[in-house]
Coordinates of C-alpha atoms and ligand atoms in Angstrom, one line a residue:
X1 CA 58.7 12.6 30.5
X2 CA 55.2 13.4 31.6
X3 CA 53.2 11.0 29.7
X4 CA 49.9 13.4 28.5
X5 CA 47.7 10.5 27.3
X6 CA 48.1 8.4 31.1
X7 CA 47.0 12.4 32.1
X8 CA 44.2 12.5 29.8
X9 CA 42.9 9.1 31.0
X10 CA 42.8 9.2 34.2
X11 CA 41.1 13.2 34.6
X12 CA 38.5 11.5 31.9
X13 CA 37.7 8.9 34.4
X14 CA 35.1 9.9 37.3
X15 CA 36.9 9.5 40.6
X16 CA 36.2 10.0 44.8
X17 CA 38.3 11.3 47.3
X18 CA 38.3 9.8 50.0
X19 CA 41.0 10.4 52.0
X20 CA 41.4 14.4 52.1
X21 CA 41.9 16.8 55.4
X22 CA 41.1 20.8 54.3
X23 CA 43.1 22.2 56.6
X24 CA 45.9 20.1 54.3
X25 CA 44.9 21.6 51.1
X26 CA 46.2 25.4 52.5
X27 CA 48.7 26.2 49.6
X28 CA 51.2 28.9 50.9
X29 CA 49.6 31.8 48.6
X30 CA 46.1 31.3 50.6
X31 CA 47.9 31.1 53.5
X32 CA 49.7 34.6 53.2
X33 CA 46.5 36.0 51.5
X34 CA 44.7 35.1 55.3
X35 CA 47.1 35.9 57.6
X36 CA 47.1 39.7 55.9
X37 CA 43.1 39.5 56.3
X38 CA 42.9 38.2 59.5
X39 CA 46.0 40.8 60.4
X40 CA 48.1 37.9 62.0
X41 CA 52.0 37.3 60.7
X42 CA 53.3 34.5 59.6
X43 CA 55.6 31.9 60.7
X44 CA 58.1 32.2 57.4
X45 CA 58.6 35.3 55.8
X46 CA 57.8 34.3 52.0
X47 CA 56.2 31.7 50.3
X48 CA 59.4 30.4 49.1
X49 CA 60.7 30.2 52.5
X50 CA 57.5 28.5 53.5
X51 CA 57.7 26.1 50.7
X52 CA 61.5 25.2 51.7
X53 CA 60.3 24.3 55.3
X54 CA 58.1 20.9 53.7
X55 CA 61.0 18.5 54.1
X56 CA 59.9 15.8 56.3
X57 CA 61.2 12.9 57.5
X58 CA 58.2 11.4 59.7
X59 CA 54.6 12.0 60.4
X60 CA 55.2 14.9 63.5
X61 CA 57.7 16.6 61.1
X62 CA 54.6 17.6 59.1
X63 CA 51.6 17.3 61.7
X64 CA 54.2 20.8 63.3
X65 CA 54.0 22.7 60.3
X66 CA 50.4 21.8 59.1
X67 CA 49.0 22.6 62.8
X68 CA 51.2 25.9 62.7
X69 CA 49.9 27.2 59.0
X70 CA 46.1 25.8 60.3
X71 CA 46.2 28.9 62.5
X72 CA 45.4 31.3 60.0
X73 CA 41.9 29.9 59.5
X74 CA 39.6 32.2 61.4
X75 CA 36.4 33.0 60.0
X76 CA 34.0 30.9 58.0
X77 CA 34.8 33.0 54.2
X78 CA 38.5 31.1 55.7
X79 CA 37.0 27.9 56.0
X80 CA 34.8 28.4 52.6
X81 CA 37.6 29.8 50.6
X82 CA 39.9 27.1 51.4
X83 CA 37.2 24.4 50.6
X84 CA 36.1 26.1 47.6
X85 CA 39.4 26.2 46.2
X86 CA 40.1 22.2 46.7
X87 CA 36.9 21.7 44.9
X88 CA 38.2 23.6 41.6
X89 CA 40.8 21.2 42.2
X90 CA 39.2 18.7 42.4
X91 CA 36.8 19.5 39.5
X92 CA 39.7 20.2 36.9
X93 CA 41.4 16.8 38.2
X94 CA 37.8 15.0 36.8
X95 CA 36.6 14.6 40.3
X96 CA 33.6 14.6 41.1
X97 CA 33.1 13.4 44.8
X98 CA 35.2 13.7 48.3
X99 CA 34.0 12.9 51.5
X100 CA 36.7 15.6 53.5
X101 CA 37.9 15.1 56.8
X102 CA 38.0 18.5 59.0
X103 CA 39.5 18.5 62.5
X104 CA 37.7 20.6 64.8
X105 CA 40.0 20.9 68.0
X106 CA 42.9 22.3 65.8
X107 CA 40.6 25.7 65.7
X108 CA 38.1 25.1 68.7
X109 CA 42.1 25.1 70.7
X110 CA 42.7 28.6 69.5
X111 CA 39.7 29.9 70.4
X112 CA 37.6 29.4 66.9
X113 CA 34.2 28.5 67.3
X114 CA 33.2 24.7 65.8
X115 CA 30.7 26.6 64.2
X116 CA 32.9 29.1 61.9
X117 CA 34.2 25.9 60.6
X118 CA 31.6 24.0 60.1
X119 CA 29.1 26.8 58.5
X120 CA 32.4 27.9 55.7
X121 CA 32.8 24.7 54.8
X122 CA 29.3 23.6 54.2
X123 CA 28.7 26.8 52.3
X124 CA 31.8 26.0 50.3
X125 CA 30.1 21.8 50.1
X126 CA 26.8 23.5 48.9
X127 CA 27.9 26.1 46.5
X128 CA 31.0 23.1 45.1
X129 CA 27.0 21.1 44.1
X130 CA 25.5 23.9 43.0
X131 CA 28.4 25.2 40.5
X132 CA 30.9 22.5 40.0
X133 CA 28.6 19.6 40.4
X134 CA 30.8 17.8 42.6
X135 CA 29.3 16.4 45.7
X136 CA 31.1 15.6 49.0
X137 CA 30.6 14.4 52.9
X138 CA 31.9 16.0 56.0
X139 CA 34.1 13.8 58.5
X140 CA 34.8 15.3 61.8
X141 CA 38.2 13.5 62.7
X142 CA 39.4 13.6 66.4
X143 CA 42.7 14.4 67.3
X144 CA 44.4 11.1 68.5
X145 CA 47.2 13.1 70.6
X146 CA 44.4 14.0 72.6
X147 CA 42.6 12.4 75.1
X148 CA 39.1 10.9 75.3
X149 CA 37.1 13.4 77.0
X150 CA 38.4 16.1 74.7
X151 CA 37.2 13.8 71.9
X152 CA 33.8 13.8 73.7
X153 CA 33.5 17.2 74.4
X154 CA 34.1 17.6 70.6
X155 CA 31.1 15.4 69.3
X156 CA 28.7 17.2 72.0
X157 CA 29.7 20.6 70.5
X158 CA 28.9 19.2 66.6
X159 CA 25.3 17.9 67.8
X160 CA 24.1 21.0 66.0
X161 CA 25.3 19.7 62.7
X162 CA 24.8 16.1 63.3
X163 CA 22.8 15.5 60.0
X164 CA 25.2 17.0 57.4
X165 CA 28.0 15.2 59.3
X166 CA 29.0 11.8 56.9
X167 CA 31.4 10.8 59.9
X168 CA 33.9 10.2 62.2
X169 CA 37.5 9.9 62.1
X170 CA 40.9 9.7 63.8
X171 CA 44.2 11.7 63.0
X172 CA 47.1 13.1 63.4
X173 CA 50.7 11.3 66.0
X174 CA 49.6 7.8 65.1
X175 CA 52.4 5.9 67.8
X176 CA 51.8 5.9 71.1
X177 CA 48.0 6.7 69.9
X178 CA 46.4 3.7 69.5
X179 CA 42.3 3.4 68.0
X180 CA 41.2 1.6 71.2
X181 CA 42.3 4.6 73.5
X182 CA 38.9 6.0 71.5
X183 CA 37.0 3.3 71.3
X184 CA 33.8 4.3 73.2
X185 CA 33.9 7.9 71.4
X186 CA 34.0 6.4 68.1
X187 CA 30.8 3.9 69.5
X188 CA 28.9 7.1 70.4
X189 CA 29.5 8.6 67.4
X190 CA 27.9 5.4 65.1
X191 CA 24.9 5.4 67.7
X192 CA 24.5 9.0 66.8
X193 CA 24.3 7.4 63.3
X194 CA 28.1 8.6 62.2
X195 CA 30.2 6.0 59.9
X196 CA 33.0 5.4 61.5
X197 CA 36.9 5.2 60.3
X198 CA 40.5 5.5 61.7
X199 CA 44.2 6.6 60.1
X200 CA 46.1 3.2 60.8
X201 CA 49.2 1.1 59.8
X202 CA 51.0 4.5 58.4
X203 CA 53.5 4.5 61.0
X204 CA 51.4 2.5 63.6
X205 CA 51.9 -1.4 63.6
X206 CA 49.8 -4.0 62.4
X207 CA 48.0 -4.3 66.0
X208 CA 46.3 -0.8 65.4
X209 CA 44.9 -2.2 62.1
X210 CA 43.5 -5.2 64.0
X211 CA 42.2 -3.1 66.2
X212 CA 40.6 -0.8 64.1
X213 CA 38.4 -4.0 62.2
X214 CA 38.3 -6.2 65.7
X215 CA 37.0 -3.6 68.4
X216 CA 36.2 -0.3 66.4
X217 CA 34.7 -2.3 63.5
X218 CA 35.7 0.6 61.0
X219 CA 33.6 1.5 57.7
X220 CA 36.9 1.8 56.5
X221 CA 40.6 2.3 56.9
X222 CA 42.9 5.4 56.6
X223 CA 45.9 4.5 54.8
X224 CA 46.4 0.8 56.1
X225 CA 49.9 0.1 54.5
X226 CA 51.3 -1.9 57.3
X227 CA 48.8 -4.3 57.2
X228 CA 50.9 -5.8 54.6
X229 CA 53.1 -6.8 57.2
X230 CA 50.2 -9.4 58.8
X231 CA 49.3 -12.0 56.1
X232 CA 46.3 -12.9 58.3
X233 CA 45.6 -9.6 58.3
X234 CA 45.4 -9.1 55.0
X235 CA 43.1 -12.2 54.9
X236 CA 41.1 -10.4 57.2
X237 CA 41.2 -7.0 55.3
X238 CA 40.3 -8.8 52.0
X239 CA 37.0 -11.1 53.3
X240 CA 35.7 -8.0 54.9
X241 CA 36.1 -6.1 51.4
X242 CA 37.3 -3.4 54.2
X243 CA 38.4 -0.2 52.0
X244 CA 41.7 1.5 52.3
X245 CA 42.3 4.8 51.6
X246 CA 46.3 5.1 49.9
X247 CA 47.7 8.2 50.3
X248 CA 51.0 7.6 47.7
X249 CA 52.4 10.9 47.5
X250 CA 51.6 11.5 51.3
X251 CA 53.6 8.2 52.0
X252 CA 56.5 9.3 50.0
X253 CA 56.8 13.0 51.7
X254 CA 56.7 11.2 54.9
X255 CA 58.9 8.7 54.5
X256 CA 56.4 6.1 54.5
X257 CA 57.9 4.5 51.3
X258 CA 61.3 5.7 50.0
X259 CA 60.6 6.0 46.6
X260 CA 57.4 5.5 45.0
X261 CA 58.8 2.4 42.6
X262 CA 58.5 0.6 46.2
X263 CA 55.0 1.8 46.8
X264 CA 53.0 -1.5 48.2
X265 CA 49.6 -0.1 45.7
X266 CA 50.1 -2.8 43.2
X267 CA 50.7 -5.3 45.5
X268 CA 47.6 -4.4 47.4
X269 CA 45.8 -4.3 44.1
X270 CA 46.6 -7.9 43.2
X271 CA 46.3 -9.5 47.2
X272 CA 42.3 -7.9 46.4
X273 CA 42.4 -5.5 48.6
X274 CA 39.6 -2.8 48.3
X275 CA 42.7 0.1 47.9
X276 CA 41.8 3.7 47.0
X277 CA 44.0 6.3 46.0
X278 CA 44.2 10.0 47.3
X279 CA 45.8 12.9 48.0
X280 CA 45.8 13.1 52.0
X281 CA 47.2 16.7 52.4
X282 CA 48.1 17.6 48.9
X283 CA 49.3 21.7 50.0
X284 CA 52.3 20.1 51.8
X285 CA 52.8 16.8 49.8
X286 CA 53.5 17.8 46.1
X287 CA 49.8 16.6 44.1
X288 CA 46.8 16.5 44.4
X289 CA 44.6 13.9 43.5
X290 CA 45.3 13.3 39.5
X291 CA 49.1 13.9 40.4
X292 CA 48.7 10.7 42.9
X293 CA 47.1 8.5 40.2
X294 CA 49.5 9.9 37.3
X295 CA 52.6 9.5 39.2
X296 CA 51.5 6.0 41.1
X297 CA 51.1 5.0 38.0
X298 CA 54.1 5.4 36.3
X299 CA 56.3 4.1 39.0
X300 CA 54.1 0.9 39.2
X301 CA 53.8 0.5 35.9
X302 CA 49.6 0.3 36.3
X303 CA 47.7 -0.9 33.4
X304 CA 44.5 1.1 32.4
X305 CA 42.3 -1.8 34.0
X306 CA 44.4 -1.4 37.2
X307 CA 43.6 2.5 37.1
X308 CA 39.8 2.2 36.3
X309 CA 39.6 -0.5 39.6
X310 CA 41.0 2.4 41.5
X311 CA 38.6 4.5 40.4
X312 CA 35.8 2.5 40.8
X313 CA 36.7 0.9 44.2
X314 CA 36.7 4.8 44.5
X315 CA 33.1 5.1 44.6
X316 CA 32.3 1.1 46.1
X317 CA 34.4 2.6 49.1
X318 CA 32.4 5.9 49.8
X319 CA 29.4 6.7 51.4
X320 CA 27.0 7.8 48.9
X321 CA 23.7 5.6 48.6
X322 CA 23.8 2.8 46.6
X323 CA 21.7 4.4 43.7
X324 CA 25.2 6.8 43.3
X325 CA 27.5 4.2 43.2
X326 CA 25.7 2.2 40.9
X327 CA 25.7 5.3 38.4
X328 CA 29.2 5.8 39.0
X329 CA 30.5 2.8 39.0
X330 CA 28.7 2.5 35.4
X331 CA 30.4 6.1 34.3
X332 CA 33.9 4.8 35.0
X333 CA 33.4 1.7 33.2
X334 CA 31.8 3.8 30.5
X335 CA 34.8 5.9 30.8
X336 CA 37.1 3.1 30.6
X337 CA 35.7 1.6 27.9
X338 CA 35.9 4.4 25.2
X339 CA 39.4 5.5 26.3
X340 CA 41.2 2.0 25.9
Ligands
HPA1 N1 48.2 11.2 59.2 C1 47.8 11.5 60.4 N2 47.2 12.7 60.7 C2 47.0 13.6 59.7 C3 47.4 13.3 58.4 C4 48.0 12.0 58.2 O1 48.4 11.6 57.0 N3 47.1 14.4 57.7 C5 46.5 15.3 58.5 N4 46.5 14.8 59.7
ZN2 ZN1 45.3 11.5 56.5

């Protein structure tokens, strides 16, 4: 039974989202509502249909079909409609900050110009502000099944938008893909002033996470989970105060956990590590980011203390100055305090 009052808590509390790629918050209704604008057809017939086809059982599985419904996305009113309507998400799930990852070479591959991207979903960042109240960062994430000069060409054509870029980051097949193949991308992009952060340990080993912290020297981690598997690692992880971005609901469409009882949050939680929670690509994977706190919850059996340290390592994890986290941090305890 849904338990209203865990509800009520957490969309009381003041959260980040961390961990968020647009193109992954295309629910099937936008989709069909674009492809008839943009006069293109679709690759299911009916939303239903379309819905039926998110059964995965690995990372590709998905990666197929979210590239695929990605190609609808044409204009920037695409880009700023789909952002827009993640932030009303976001907003009735008491959010109120997401630093979103968009990848560029998804559209720039079909022909889309970086700039139709990048111009919807600022509008959509500055009018989210300017309405909602909900601020948010842009992270330009390379594709990893790529290669390096593709990833280069990529930064060169954002240099226009440098300043309202947050970042840098690294998706999509993680095996086979390791961070170091992008190391000297990913060290132009923090000379250009970029923070700096890679998906690893989803499906990649432990090696990739050492990588990540030893050569790339991340501002954070994407996901992370199989660092669990390296108690040095961990060490590591834990001294840095590195944070991770937990996708639960992500991990459990993808086969990542098999059921969310086994979800390694709460062990992260009490090892110390800095763990987040978000909703990755929350179209395809059943919740968006309440749902993964609610649900994560229950199946861990999280006390409220537990659930306000997610929310503030939340905002100790993003990249808003230090003046903003101090206030938020202070909201969430504020938060916490009157609802327990
Ligand atoms: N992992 C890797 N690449 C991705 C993901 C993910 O969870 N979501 C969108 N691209
Ligand atoms: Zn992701």
């Amino acid at each position: 039974m849904p338990d209203d009052s865990l509800a009520d808590f957490v969309r009381r509390l003041p959260k980040a989202e961390l961990h968020l790629h647009i193109e992954g918050t295309l629910e099937p209704e936008l989709m069909f509502a674009l492809a008839r604008r943009n006069g293109l057809s679709t690759p299911y017939p009916t939303v239903e249909a379309l819905r039926a086809a998110y059964a995965f059982s690995r990372l590709q599985d998905f990666l197929d079909i979210y590239y695929q419904g990605a190609a609808v996305l044409l204009t920037r009113a695409d880009f700023h409609d789909l952002a827009i309507a993640y932030f009303r998400r976001l907003a009735a799930d008491g959010g109120v900050h997401a630093e979103i990852f968009f990848d560029p070479q998804t559209h720039t591959y079909r022909g889309v110009p970086m700039a139709e991207a990048v111009e919807g979903l600022l509008s959509a960042m500055d009018e989210a502000k300017a309405t909602l109240g909900v601020t948010s960062g842009l992270i330009l994430s390379f594709l990893r099944h790529l290669d390096e000069a593709d990833a280069f060409a990529t930064l060169e054509q954002a240099r226009p938008w440098l300043s309202r870029l947050t970042g840098v980051g690294l998706d999509s097949s993680e095996l086979g893909h390791p961070p170091a193949k992008f190391a000297r991308v990913l060290a132009a992009a923090r000379d250009l002033g970029l923070k700096v952060m890679v998906h690893a340990g989803e499906e990649g080993p432990p090696a990739y996470v050492w990588e990540a912290v030893d050569l790339i020297a991340v501002d954070r981690i994407d996901h992370g989970n199989r660092a669990l598997e390296d108690p040095a690692l961990v060490r590591r992880l834990v001294a840095d105060g590195t944070t991770l971005t937990v996708c639960p609901l992500s991990n459990l469409k993808l086969c990542v956990v098999p059921d969310l009882a086994a979800h390694p949050l709460k062990r992260m939680l009490d090892l110390g590590l800095a763990v987040t929670v978000n909703s990755d690509d929350p179209a395809y994977f059943g919740g968006y980011l309440l749902e993964n706190y609610v649900q994560t919850a229950q199946a861990l059996d999280l006390t409220r203390g537990e659930i306000a340290r997610l929310a503030r390592n939340s905002f100790s994890g993003s990249f808003l100055p230090d003046a903003d986290k101090a206030r938020w941090l202070a909201a969430v305890d504020a938060a916490a305090g009157e609802l327990t």
